mmCIF file of C-alpha atoms in Angstrom:
data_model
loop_
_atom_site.group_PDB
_atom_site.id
_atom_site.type_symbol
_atom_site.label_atom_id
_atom_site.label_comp_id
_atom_site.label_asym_id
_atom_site.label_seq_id
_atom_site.Cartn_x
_atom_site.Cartn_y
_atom_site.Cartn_z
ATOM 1 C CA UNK Y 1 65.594 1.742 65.233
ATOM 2 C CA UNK Y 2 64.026 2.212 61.566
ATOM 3 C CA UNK Y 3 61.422 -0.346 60.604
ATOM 4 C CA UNK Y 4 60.559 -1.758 57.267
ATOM 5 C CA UNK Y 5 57.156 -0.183 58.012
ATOM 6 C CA UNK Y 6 58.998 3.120 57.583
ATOM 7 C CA UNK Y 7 60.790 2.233 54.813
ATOM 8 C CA UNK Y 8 58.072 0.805 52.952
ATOM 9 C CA UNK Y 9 56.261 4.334 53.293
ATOM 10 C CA UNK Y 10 58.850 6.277 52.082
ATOM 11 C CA UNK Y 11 59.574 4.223 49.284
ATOM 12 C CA UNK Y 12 55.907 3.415 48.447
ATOM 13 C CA UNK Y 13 55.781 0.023 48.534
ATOM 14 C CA UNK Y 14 54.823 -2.906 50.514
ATOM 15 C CA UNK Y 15 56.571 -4.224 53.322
ATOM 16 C CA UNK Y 16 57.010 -7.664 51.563
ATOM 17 C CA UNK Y 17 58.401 -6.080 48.777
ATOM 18 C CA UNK Y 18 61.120 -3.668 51.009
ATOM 19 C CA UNK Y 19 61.735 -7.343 52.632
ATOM 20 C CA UNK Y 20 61.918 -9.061 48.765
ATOM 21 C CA UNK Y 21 64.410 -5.669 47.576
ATOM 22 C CA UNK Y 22 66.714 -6.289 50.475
ATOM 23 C CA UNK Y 23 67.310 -9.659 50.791
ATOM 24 C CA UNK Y 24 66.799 -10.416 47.430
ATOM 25 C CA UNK Y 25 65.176 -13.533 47.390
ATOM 26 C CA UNK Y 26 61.828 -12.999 44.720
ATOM 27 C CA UNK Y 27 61.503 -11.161 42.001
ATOM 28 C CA UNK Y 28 60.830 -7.239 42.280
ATOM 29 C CA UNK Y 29 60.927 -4.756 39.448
ATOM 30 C CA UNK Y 30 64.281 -2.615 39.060
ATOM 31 C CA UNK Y 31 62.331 0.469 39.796
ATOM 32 C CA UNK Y 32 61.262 -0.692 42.726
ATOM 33 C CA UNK Y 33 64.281 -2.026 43.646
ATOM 34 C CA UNK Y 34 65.962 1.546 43.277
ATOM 35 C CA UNK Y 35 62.986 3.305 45.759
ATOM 36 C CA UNK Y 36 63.726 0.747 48.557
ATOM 37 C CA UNK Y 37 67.289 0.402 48.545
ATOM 38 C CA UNK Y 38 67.537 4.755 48.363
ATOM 39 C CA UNK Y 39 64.738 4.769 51.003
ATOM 40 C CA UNK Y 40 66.498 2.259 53.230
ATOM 41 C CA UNK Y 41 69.641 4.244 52.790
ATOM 42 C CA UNK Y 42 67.987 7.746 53.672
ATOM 43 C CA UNK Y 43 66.735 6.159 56.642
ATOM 44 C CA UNK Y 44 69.844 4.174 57.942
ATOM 45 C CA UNK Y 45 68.035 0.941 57.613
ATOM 46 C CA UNK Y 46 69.350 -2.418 58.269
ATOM 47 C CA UNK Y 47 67.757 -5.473 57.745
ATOM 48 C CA UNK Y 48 67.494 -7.534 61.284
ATOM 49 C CA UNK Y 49 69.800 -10.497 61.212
ATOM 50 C CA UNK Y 50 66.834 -12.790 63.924
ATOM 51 C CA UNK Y 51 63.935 -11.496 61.671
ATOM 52 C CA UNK Y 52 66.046 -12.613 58.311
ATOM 53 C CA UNK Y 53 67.039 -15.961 59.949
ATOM 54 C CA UNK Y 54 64.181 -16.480 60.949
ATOM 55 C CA UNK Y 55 62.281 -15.726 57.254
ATOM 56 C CA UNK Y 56 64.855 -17.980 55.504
ATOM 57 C CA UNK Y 57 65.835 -21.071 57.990
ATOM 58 C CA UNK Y 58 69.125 -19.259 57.622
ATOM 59 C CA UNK Y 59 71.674 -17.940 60.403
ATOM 60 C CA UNK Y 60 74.117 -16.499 57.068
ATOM 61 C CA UNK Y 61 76.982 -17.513 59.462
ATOM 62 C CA UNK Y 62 79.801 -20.101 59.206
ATOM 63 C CA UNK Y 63 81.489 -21.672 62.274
ATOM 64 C CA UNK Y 64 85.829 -21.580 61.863
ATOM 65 C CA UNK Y 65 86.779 -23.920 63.233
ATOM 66 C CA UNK Y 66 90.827 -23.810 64.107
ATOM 67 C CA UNK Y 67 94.189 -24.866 66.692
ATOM 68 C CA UNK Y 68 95.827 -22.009 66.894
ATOM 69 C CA UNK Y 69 95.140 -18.443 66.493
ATOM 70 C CA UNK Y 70 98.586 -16.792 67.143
ATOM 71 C CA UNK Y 71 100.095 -18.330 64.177
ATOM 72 C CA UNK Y 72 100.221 -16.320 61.245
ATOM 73 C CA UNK Y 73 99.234 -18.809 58.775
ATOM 74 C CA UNK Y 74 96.149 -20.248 60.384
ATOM 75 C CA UNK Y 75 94.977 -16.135 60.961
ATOM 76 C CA UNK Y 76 96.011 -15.681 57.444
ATOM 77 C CA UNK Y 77 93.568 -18.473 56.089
ATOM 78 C CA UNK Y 78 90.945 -17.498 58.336
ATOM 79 C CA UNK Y 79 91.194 -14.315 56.705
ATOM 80 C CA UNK Y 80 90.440 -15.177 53.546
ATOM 81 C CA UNK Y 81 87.802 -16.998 54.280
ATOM 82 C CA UNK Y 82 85.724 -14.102 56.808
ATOM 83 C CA UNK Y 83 86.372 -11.487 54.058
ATOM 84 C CA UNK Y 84 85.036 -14.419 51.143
ATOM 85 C CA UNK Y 85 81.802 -14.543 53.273
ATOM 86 C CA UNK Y 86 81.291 -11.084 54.578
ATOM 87 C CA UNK Y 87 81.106 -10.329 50.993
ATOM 88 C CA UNK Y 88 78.199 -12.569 50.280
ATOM 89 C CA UNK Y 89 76.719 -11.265 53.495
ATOM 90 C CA UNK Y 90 77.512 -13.733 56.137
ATOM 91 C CA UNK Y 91 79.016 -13.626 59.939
ATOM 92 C CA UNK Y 92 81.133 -16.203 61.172
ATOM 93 C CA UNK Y 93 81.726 -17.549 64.565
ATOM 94 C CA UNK Y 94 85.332 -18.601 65.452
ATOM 95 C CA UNK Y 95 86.406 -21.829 67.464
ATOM 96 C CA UNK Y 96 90.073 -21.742 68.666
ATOM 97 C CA UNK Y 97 90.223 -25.696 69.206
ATOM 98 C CA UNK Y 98 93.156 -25.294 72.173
ATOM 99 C CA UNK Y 99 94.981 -28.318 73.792
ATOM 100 C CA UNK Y 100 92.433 -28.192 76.693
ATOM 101 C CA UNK Y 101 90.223 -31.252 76.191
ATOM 102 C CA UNK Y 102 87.334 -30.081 78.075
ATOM 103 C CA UNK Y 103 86.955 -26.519 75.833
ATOM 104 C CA UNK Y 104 87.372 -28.312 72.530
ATOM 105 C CA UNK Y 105 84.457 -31.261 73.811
ATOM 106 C CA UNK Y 106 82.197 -28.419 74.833
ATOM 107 C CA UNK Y 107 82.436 -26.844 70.922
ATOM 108 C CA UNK Y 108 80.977 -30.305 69.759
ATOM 109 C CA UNK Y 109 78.811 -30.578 72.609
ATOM 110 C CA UNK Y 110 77.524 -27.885 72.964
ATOM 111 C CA UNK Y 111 78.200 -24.788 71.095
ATOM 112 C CA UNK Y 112 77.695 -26.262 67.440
ATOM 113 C CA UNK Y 113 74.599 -28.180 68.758
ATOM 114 C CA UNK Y 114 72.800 -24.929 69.227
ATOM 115 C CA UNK Y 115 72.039 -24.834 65.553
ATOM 116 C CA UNK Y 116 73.281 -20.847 64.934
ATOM 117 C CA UNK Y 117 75.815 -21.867 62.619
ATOM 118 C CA UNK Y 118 74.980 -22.898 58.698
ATOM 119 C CA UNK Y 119 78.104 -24.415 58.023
ATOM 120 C CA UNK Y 120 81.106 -25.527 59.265
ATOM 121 C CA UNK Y 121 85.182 -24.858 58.025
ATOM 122 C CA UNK Y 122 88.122 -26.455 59.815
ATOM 123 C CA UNK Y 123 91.200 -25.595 59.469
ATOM 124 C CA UNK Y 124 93.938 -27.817 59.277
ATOM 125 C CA UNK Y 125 92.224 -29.554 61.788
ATOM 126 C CA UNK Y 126 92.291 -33.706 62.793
ATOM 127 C CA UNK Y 127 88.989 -34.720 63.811
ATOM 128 C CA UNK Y 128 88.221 -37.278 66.014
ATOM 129 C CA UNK Y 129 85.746 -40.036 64.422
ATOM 130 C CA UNK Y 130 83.445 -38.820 67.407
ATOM 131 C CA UNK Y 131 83.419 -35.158 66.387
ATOM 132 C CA UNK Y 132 83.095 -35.850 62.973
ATOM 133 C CA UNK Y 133 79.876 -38.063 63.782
ATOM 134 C CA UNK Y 134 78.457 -35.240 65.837
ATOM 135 C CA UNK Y 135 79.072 -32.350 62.498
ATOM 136 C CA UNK Y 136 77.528 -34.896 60.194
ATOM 137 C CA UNK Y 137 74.620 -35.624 62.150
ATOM 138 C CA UNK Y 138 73.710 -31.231 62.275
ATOM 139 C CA UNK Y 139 72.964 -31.938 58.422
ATOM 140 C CA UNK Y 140 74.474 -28.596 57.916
ATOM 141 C CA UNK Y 141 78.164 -28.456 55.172
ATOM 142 C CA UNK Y 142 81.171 -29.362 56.342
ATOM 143 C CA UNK Y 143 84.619 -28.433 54.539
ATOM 144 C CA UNK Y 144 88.302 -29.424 55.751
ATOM 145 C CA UNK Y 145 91.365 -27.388 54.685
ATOM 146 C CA UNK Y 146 94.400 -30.087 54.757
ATOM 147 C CA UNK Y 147 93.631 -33.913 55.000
ATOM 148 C CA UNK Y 148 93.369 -36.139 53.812
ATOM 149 C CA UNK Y 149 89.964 -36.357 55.460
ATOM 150 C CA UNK Y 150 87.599 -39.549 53.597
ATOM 151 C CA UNK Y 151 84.226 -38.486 55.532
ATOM 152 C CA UNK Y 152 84.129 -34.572 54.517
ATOM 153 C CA UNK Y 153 84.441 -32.598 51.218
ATOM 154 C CA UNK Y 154 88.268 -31.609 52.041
ATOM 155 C CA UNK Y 155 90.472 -29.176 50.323
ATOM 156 C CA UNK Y 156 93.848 -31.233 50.376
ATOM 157 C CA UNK Y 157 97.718 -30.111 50.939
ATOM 158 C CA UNK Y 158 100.269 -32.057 49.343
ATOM 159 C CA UNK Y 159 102.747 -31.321 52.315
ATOM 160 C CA UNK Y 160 105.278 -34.339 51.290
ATOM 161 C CA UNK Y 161 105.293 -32.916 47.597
ATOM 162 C CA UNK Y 162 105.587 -29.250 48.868
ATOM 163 C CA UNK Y 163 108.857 -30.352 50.703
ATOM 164 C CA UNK Y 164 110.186 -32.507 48.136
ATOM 165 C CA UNK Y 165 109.693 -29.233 46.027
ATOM 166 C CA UNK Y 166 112.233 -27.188 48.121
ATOM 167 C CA UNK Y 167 114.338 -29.412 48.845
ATOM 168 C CA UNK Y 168 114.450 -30.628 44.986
ATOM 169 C CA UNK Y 169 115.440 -26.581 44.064
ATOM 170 C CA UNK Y 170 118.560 -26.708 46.584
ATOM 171 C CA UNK Y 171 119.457 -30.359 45.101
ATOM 172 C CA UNK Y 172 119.360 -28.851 41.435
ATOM 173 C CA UNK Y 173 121.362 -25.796 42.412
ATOM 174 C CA UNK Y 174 124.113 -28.191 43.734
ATOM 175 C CA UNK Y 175 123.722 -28.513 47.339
ATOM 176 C CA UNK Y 176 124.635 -31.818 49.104
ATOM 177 C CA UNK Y 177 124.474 -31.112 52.522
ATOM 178 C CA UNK Y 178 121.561 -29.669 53.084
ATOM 179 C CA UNK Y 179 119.884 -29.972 56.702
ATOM 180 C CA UNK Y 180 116.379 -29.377 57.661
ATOM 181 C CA UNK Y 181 114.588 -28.029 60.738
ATOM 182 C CA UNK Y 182 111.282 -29.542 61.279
ATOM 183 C CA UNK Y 183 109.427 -30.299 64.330
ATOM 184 C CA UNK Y 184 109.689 -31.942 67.575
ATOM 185 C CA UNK Y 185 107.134 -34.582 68.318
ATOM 186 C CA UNK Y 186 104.601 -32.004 70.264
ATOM 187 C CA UNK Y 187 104.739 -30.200 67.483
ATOM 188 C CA UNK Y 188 103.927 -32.556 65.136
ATOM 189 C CA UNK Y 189 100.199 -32.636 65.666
ATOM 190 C CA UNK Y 190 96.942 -32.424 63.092
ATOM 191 C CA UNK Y 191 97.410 -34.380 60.206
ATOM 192 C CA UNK Y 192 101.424 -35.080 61.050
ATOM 193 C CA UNK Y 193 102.659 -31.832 58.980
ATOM 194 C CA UNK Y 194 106.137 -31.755 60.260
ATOM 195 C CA UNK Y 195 106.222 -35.685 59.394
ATOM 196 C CA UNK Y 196 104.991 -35.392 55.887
ATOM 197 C CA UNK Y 197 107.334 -32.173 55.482
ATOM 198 C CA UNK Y 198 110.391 -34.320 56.726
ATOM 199 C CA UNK Y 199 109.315 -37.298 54.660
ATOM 200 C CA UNK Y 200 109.218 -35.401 51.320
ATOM 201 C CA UNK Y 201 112.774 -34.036 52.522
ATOM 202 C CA UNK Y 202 113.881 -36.926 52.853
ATOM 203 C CA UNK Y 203 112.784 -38.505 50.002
ATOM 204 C CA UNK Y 204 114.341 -35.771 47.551
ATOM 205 C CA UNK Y 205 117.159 -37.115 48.899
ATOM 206 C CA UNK Y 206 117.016 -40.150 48.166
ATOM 207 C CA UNK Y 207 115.865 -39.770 44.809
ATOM 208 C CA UNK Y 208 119.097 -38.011 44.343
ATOM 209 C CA UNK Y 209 121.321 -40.829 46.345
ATOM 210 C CA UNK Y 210 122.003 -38.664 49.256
ATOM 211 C CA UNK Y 211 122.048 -40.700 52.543
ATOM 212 C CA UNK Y 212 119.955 -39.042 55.202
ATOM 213 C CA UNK Y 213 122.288 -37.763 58.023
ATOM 214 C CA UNK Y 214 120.243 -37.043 60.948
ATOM 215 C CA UNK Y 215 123.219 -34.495 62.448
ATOM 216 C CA UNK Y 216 121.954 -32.098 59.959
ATOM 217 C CA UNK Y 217 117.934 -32.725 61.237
ATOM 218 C CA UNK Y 218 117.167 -30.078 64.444
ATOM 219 C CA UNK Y 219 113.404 -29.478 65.775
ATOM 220 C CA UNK Y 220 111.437 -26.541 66.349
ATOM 221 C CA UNK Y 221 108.629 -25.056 67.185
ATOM 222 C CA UNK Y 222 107.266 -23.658 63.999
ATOM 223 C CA UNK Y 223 107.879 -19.906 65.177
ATOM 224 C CA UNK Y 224 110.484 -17.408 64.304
ATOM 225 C CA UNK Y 225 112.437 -17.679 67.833
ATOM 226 C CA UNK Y 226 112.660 -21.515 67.228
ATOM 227 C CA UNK Y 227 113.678 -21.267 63.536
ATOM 228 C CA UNK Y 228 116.735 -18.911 64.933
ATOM 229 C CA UNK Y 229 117.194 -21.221 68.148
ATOM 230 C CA UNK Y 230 117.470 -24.522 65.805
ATOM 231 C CA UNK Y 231 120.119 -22.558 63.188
ATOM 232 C CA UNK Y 232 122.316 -22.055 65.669
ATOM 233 C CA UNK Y 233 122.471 -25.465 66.922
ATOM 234 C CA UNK Y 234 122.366 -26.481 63.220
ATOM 235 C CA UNK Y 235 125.325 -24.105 62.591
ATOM 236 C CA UNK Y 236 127.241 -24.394 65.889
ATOM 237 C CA UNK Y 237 128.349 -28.006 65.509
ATOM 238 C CA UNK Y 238 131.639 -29.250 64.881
ATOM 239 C CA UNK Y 239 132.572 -31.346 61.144
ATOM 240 C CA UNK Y 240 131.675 -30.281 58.166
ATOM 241 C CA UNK Y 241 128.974 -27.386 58.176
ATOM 242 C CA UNK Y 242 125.801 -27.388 55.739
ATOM 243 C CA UNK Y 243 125.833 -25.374 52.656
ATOM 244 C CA UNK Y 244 121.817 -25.225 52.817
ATOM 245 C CA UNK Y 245 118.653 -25.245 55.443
ATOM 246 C CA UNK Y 246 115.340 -26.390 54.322
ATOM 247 C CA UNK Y 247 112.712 -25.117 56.999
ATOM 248 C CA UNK Y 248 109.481 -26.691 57.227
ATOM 249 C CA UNK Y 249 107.972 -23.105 57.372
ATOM 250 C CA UNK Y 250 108.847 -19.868 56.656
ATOM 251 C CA UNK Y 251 108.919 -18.560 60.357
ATOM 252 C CA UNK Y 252 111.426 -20.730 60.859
ATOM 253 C CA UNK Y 253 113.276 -20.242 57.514
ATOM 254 C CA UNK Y 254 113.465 -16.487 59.073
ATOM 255 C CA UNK Y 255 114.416 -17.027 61.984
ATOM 256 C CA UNK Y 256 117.358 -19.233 60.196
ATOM 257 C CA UNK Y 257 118.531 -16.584 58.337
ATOM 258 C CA UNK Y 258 118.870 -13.848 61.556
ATOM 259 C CA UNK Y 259 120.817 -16.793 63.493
ATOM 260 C CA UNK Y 260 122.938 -17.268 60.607
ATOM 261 C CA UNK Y 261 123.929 -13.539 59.724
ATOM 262 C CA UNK Y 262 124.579 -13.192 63.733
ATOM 263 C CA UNK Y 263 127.267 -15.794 63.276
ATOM 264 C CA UNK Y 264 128.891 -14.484 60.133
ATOM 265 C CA UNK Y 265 127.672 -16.154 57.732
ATOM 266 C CA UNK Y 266 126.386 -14.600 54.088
ATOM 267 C CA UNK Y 267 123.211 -15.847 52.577
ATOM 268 C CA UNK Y 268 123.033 -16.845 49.798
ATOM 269 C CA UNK Y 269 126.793 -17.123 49.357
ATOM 270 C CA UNK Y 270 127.969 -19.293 52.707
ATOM 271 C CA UNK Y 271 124.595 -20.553 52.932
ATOM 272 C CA UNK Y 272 120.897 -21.152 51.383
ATOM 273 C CA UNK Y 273 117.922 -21.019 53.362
ATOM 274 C CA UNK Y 274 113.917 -22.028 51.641
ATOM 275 C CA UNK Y 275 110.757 -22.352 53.816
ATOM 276 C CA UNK Y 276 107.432 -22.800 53.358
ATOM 277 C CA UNK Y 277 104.160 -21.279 53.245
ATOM 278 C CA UNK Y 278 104.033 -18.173 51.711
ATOM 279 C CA UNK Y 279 104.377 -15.540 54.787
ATOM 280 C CA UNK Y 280 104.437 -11.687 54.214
ATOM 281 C CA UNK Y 281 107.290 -11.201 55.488
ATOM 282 C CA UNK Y 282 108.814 -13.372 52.698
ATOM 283 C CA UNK Y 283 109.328 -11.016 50.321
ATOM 284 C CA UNK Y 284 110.464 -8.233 52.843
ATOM 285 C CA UNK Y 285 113.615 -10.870 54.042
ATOM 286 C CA UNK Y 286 113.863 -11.904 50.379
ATOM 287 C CA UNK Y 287 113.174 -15.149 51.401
ATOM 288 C CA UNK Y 288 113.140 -18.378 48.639
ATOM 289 C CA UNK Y 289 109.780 -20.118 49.832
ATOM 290 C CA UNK Y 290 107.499 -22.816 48.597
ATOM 291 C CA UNK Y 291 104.005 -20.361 48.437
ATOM 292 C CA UNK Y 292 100.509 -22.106 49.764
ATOM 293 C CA UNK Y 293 98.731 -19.535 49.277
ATOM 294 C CA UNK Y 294 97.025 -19.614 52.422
ATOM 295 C CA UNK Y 295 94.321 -16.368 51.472
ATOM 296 C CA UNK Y 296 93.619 -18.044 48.984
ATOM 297 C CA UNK Y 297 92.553 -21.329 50.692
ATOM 298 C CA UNK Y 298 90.584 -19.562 52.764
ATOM 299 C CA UNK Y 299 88.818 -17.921 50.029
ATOM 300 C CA UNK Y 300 88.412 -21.560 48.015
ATOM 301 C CA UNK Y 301 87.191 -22.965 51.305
ATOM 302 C CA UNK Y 302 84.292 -20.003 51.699
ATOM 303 C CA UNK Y 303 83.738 -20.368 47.819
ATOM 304 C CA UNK Y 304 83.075 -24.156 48.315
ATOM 305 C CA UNK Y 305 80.601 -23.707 51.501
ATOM 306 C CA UNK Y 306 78.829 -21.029 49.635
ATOM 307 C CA UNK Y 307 78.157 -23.468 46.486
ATOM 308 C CA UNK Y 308 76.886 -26.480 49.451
ATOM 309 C CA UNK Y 309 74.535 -24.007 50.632
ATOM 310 C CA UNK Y 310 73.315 -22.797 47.502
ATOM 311 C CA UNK Y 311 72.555 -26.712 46.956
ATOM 312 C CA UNK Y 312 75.462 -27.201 44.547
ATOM 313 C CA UNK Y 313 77.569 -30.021 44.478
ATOM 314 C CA UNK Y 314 79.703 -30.276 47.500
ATOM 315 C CA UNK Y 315 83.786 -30.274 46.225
ATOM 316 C CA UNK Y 316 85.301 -33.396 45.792
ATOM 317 C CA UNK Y 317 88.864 -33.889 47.569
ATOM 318 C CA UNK Y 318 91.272 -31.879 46.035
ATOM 319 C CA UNK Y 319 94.882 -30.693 46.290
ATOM 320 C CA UNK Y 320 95.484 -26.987 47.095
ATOM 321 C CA UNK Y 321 98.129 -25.703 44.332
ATOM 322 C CA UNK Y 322 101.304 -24.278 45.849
ATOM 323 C CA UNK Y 323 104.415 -22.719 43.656
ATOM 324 C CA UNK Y 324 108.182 -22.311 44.270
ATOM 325 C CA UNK Y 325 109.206 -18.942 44.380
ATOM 326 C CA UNK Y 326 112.908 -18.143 44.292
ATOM 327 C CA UNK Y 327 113.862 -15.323 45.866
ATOM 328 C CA UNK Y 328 117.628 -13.859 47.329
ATOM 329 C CA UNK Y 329 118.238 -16.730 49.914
ATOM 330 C CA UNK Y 330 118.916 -19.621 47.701
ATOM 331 C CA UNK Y 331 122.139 -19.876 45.245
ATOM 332 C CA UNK Y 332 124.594 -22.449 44.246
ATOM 333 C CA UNK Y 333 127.232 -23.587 47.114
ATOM 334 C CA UNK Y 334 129.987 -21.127 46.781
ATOM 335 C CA UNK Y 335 133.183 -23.148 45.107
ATOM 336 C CA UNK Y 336 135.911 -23.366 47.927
#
């Protein structure tokens, strides 16, 4: 491996200012600065991430913290927030908090006790009281994505307002019958998303004197294969059929609108169908969604670590903005 030593020759300088150039923490002349960096480039130098930490107190990496990694809009958050702090130079170390009680006690216990972390994010995540003692007392940041969370600087969703959003958009293109698919109660885990999503549902409703009809409510499991499975219940029963679905994401909203072309029916003229999230394959099914944004979470979420470690004012709780976006899937009920 090249050494600073080397550098330092080539680029005739001192070591301490190669070390200054490079991590750029003191001041060095721009002349200088031009030598090093082209010297350290010639020579396929790269600073040493121990020897750095250990110069600055510093790791430069965040601990993710997360439930589930399959699902496309936890990954897609995550990924804003890696490529937000690769760009200002740090690693991060991922947690996939599972259902096994033993793994996720060994994170607090153990892994994040180790100290090689700088900060922590969670993800949508429902601490314990006991987990969030044991972040606090590592005196490193902590942020939240989703909430509300009273103890940590939290980036908040307003999941009962994004509902009452797309359901409000059906309502005001006519619909009356509109039925939802939301979760079933092991589903309905951190922070009670399905219940909140369901609540503002139900509450658009009622601002619009609808009566709730719980024949027209069918649980899934947040995934494209459940969204499909739960349509065809939905759409398979006998009386009077729904003109509209409201899904509580947009996996689901998809997998609503396969079930319902398999049994005949044409969206957006038989049928409307809105979800939630903002997925990519939105756009590609032409699906009406409420957008979250999730990259861009991610990216808030690394923006407001960066600022707490930088010794800037930690965030205050605030909502994450989200935006209907009507698409081909939503119309008004076709006039029989």
């Amino acid at each position: 491996m090249v050494s600073i030593d080397e550098v330092a020759r080539l680029a005739g300088v001192s070591t301490a200012t190669v070390s200054r150039a490079l991590s750029g923490r003191g001041h060095v002349s721009d002349a200088a600065k031009t030598r090093v960096r082209a010297a350290a480039d010639e020579l396929g130098y790269v600073v040493s991430a121990s020897a750095s930490s250990l110069a600055s107190g510093r790791n430069r990496n965040i601990g993710l913290l997360v439930p589930f990694l399959e699902r496309w809009f936890f990954s897609t958050v995550l990924s804003g927030t890696a490529t937000e702090l690769m760009r200002q130079g740090f690693d991060t170390t991922l947690y996939s908090l599972a259902e096994d009680r033993d793994l996720r006690r060994n994170v607090f216990d153990t892994l994040l006790r180790r100290r090689r972390v700088d900060g922590v994010i969670a993800v949508s995540l429902e601490l314990e009281d006991d987990e969030i003692d044991g972040l606090l007392a590592l005196g490193i940041p902590v942020i939240a994505i989703g909430g509300p969370n009273p103890r940590l600087s939290t980036l908040t969703v307003d999941d009962v307002g994004v509902a009452r959003l797309a359901t409000q958009h059906l309502l005001a293109l006519g619909h009356r019958r509109i039925a939802h698919i939301g979760a079933s109660p092991e589903f309905d885990l951190d922070f009670h998303i399905p219940t909140q999503r369901r609540q503002g549902f139900e509450q658009a409703l009622d601002e619009a004197g609808i009566d709730v009809n719980p024949t027209l409510f069918e649980p899934a499991d947040f995934t494209i294969e459940g969204g499909f499975r739960a349509a065809k219940q939905l759409l398979g029963r006998p009386g009077e059929q729904p003109t509209a679905i409201f899904a509580a994401s947009d996996e689901m909203a998809i997998g609503a609108l396969l079930a319902s072309r398999e049994l005949g029916y044409s969206v957006p003229h038989d049928l409307s169908i809105v979800g939630v999230d903002g997925h990519e394959l939105g756009e590609f099914f032409r699906l009406t969604t409420v957008d979250q944004f999730p990259l861009r979470q991610g990216a808030r979420a690394a923006t407001a670590m960066l600022t707490a470690l930088r010794g800037g004012q930690a965030p205050e709780p605030s909502p994450l903005p989200f935006e209907l976006i009507v698409r081909g899937t939503t119309a008004r009920p076709a006039v029989d």
